[in-house]
PDB file of C-alpha atoms in Angstrom:
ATOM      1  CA  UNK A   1      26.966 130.485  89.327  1.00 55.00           C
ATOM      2  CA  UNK A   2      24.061 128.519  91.265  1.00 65.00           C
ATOM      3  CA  UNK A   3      25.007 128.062  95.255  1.00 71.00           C
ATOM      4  CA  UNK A   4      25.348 124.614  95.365  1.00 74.00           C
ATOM      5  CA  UNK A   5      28.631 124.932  92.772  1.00 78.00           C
ATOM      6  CA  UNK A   6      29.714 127.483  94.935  1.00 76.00           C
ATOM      7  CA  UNK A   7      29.321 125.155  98.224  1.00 79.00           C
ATOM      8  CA  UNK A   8      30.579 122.531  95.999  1.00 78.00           C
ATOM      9  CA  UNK A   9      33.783 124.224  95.239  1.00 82.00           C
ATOM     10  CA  UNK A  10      34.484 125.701  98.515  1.00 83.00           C
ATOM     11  CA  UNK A  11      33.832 122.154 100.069  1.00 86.00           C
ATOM     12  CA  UNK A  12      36.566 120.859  97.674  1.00 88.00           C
ATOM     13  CA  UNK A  13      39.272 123.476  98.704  1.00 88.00           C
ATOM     14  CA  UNK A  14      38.646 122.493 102.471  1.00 90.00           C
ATOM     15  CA  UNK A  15      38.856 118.914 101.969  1.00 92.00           C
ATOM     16  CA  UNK A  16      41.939 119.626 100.198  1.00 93.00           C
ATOM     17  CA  UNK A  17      43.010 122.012 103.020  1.00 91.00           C
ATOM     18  CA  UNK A  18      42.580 119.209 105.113  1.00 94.00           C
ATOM     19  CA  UNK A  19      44.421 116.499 103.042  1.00 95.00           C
ATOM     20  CA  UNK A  20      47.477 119.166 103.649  1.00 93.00           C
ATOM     21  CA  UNK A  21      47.279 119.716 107.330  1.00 95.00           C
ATOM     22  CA  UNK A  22      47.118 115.597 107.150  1.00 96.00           C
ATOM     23  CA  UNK A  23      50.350 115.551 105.277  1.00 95.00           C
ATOM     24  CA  UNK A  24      52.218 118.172 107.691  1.00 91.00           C
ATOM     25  CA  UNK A  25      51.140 115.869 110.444  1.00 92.00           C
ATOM     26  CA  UNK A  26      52.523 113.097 108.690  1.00 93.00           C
ATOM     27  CA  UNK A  27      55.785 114.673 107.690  1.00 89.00           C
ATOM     28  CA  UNK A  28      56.396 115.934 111.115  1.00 84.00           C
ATOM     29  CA  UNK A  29      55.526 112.508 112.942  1.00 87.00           C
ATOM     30  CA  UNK A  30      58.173 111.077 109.881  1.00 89.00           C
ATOM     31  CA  UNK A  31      60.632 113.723 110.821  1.00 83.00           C
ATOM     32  CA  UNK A  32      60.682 113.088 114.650  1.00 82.00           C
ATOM     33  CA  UNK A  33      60.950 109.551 113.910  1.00 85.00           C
ATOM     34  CA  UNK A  34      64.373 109.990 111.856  1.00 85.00           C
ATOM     35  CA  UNK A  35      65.463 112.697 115.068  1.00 83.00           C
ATOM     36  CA  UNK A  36      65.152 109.442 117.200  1.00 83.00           C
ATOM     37  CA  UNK A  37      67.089 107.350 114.368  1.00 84.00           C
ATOM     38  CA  UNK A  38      69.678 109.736 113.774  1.00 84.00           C
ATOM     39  CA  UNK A  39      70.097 110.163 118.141  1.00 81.00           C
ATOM     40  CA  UNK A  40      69.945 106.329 118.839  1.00 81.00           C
ATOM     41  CA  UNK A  41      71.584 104.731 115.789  1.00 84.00           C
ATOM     42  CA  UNK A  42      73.910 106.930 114.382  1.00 82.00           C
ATOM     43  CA  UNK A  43      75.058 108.208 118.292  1.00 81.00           C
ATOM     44  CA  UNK A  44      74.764 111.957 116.854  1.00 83.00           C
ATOM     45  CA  UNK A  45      73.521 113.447 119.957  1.00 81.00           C
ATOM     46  CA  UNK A  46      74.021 116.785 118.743  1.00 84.00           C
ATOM     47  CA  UNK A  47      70.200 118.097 119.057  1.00 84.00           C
ATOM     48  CA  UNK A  48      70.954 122.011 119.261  1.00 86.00           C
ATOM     49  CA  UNK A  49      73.005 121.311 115.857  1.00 87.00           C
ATOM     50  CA  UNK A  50      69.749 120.036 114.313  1.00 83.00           C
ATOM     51  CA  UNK A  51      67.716 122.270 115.219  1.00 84.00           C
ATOM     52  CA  UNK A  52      69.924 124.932 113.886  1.00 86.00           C
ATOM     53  CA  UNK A  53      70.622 123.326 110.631  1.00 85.00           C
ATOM     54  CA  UNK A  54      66.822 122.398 110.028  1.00 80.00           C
ATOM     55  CA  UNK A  55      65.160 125.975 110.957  1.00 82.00           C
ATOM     56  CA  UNK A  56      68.170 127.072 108.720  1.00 83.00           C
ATOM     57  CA  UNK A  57      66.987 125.123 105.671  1.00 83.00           C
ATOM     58  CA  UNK A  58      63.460 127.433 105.929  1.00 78.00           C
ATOM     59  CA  UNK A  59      65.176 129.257 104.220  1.00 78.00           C
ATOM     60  CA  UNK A  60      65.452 127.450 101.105  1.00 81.00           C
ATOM     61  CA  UNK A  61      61.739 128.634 100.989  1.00 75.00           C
ATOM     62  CA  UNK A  62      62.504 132.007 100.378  1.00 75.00           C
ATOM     63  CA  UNK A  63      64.423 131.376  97.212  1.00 78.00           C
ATOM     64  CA  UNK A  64      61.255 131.724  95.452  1.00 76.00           C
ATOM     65  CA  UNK A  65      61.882 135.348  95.269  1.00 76.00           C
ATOM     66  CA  UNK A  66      64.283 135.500  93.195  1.00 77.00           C
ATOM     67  CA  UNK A  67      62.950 133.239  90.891  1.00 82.00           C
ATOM     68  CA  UNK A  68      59.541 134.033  90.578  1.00 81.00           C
ATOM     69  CA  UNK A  69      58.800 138.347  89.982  1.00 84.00           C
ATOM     70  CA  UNK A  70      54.769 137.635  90.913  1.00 84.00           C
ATOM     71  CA  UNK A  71      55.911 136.650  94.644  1.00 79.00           C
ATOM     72  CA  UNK A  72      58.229 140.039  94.557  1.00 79.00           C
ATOM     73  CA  UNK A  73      55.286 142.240  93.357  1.00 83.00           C
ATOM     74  CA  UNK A  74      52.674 140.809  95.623  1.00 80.00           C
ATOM     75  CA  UNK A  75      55.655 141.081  98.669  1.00 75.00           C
ATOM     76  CA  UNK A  76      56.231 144.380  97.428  1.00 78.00           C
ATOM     77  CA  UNK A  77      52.099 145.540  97.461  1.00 79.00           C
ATOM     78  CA  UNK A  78      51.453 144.430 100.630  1.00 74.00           C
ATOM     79  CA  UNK A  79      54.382 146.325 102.153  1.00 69.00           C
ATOM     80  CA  UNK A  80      52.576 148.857 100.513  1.00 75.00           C
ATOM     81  CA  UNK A  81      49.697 149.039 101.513  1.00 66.00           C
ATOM     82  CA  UNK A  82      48.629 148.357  97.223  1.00 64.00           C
ATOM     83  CA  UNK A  83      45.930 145.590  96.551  1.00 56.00           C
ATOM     84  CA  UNK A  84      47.998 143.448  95.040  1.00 49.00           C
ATOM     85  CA  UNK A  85      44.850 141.387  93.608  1.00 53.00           C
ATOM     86  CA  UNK A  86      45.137 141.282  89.791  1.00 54.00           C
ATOM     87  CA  UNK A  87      42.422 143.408  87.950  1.00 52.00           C
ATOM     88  CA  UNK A  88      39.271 141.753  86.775  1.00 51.00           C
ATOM     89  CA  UNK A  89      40.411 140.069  82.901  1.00 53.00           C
ATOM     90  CA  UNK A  90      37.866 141.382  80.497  1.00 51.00           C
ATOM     91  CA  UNK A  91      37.845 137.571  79.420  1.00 52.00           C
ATOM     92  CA  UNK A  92      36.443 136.768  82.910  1.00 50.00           C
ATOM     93  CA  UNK A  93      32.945 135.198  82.739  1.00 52.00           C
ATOM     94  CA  UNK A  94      30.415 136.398  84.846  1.00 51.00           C
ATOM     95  CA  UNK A  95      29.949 133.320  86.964  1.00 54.00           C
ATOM     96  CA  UNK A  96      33.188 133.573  87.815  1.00 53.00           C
ATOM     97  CA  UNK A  97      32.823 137.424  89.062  1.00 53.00           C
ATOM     98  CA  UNK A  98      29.507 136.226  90.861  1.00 52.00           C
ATOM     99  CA  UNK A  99      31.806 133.593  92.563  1.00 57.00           C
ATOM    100  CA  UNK A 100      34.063 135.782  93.639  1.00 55.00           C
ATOM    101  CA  UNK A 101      31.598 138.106  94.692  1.00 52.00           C
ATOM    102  CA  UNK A 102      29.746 135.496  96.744  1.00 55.00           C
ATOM    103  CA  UNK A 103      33.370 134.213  98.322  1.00 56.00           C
ATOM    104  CA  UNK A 104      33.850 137.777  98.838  1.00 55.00           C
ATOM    105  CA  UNK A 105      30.267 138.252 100.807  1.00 55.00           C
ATOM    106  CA  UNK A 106      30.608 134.836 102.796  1.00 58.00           C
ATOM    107  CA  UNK A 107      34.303 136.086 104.703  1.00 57.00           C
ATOM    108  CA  UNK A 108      33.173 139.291 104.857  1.00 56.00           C
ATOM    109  CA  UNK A 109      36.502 140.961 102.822  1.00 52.00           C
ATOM    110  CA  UNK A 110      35.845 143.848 100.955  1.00 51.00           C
ATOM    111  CA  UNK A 111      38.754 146.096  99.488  1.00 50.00           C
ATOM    112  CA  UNK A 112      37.344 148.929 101.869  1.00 51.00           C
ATOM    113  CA  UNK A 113      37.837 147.059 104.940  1.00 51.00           C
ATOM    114  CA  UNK A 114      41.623 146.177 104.152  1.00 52.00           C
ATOM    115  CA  UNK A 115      42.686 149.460 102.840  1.00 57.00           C
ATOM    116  CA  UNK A 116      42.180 151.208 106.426  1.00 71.00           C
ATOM    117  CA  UNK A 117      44.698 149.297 107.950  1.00 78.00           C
ATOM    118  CA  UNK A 118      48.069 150.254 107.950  1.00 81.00           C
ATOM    119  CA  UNK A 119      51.341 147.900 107.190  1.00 77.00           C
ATOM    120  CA  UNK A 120      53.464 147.039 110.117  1.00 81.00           C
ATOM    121  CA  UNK A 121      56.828 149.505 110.013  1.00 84.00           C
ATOM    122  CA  UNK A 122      59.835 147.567 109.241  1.00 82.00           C
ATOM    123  CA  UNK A 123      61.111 148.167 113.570  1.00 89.00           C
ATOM    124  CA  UNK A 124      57.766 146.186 114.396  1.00 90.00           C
ATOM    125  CA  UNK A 125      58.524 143.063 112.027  1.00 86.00           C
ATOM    126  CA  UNK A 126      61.907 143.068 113.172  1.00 88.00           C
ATOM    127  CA  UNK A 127      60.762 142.761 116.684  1.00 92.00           C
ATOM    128  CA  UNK A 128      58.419 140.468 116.228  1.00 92.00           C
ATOM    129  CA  UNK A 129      60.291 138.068 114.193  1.00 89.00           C
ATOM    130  CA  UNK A 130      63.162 137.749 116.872  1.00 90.00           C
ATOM    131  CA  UNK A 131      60.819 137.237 119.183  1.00 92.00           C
ATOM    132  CA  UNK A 132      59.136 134.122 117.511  1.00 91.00           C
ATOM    133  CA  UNK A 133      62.462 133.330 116.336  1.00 88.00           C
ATOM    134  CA  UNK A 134      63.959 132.955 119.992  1.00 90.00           C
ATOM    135  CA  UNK A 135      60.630 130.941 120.718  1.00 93.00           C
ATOM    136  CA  UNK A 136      60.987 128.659 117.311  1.00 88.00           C
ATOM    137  CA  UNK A 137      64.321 127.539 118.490  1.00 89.00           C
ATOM    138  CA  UNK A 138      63.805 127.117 122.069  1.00 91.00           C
ATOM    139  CA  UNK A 139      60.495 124.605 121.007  1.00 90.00           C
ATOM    140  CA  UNK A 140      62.489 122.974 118.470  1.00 86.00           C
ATOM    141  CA  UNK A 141      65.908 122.683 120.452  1.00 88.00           C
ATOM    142  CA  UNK A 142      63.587 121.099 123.729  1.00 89.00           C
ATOM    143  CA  UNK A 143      61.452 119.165 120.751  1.00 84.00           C
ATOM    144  CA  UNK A 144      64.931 117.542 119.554  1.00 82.00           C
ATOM    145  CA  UNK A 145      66.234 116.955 123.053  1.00 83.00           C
ATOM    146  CA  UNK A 146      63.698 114.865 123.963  1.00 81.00           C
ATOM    147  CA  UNK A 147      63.510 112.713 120.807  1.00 77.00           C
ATOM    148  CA  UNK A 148      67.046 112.089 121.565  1.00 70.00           C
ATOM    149  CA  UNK A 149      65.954 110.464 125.103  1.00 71.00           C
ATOM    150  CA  UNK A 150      62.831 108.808 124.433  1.00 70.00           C
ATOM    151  CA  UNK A 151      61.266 106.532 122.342  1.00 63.00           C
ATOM    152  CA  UNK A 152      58.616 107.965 119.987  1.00 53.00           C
TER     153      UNK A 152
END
């Protein structure tokens, strides 16, 4: 595949990258401004409540597990240590290897580079999810608090 539909392609996913990170912002700004509505209107000044309720709704996200076997497998792999990256199709064009191969050769990922590391041990994910976790809610709770108590 030539390098300008390679550039061309790439340039698309990071606009599009973009156009999310645009959205988030937008969702979040949105979601602060209800925070204020639900505080000042509705005299629910209940912020720790909300911030409990909210980070519990993450996970909603997680759902997707049990619904969809590819996320278990490619959860599963990684926990591994397995490349979870599906085999190359024999249908598979050779532009589209030579893609890959150039995306490949531009982040500098090869499967030799990945396969030295080890997974983190169950003990270390634990620990460092209840620490983020403590952090999450404190940022959130303090986030909440102050929507209550000032206007956006």
């Amino acid at each position: 595949m030539p390098t300008s539909t390679v550039s061309a392609r790439l340039g698309t996913r990071y606009a599009f990258g973009l156009l999310l990170i645009l959205l988030v912002a937008c969702i979040w700004v949105g979601a602060s401004e209800l925070i204020q509505v639900i505080f000042t209107t509705q005299n629910f000044d209940k912020p720790f409540f909300l911030t409990y309720f909210n980070t519990g709704i993450f996970t909603f996200w997680l759902s997707g597990f049990l619904f969809r076997p590819s996320w278990r497998k490619m959860a599963l792999d990684s926990w591994r240590g397995k490349d979870s990256a599906p085999p190359p199709s024999p249908t598979k064009s050779s532009d589209q290897e030579m893609e890959f191969v150039s995306f490949q050769a531009e982040n500098n990922t090869t499967s030799s580079s990945t396969s030295t590391q080890q997974p983190p041990t169950l003990k270390q994910v634990v620990k460092a999810a209840a620490f983020f976790c403590l952090i999450w809610m404190a940022a959130n709770y303090t986030f909440n608090l102050r929507c209550g108590s000032c206007a956006v």
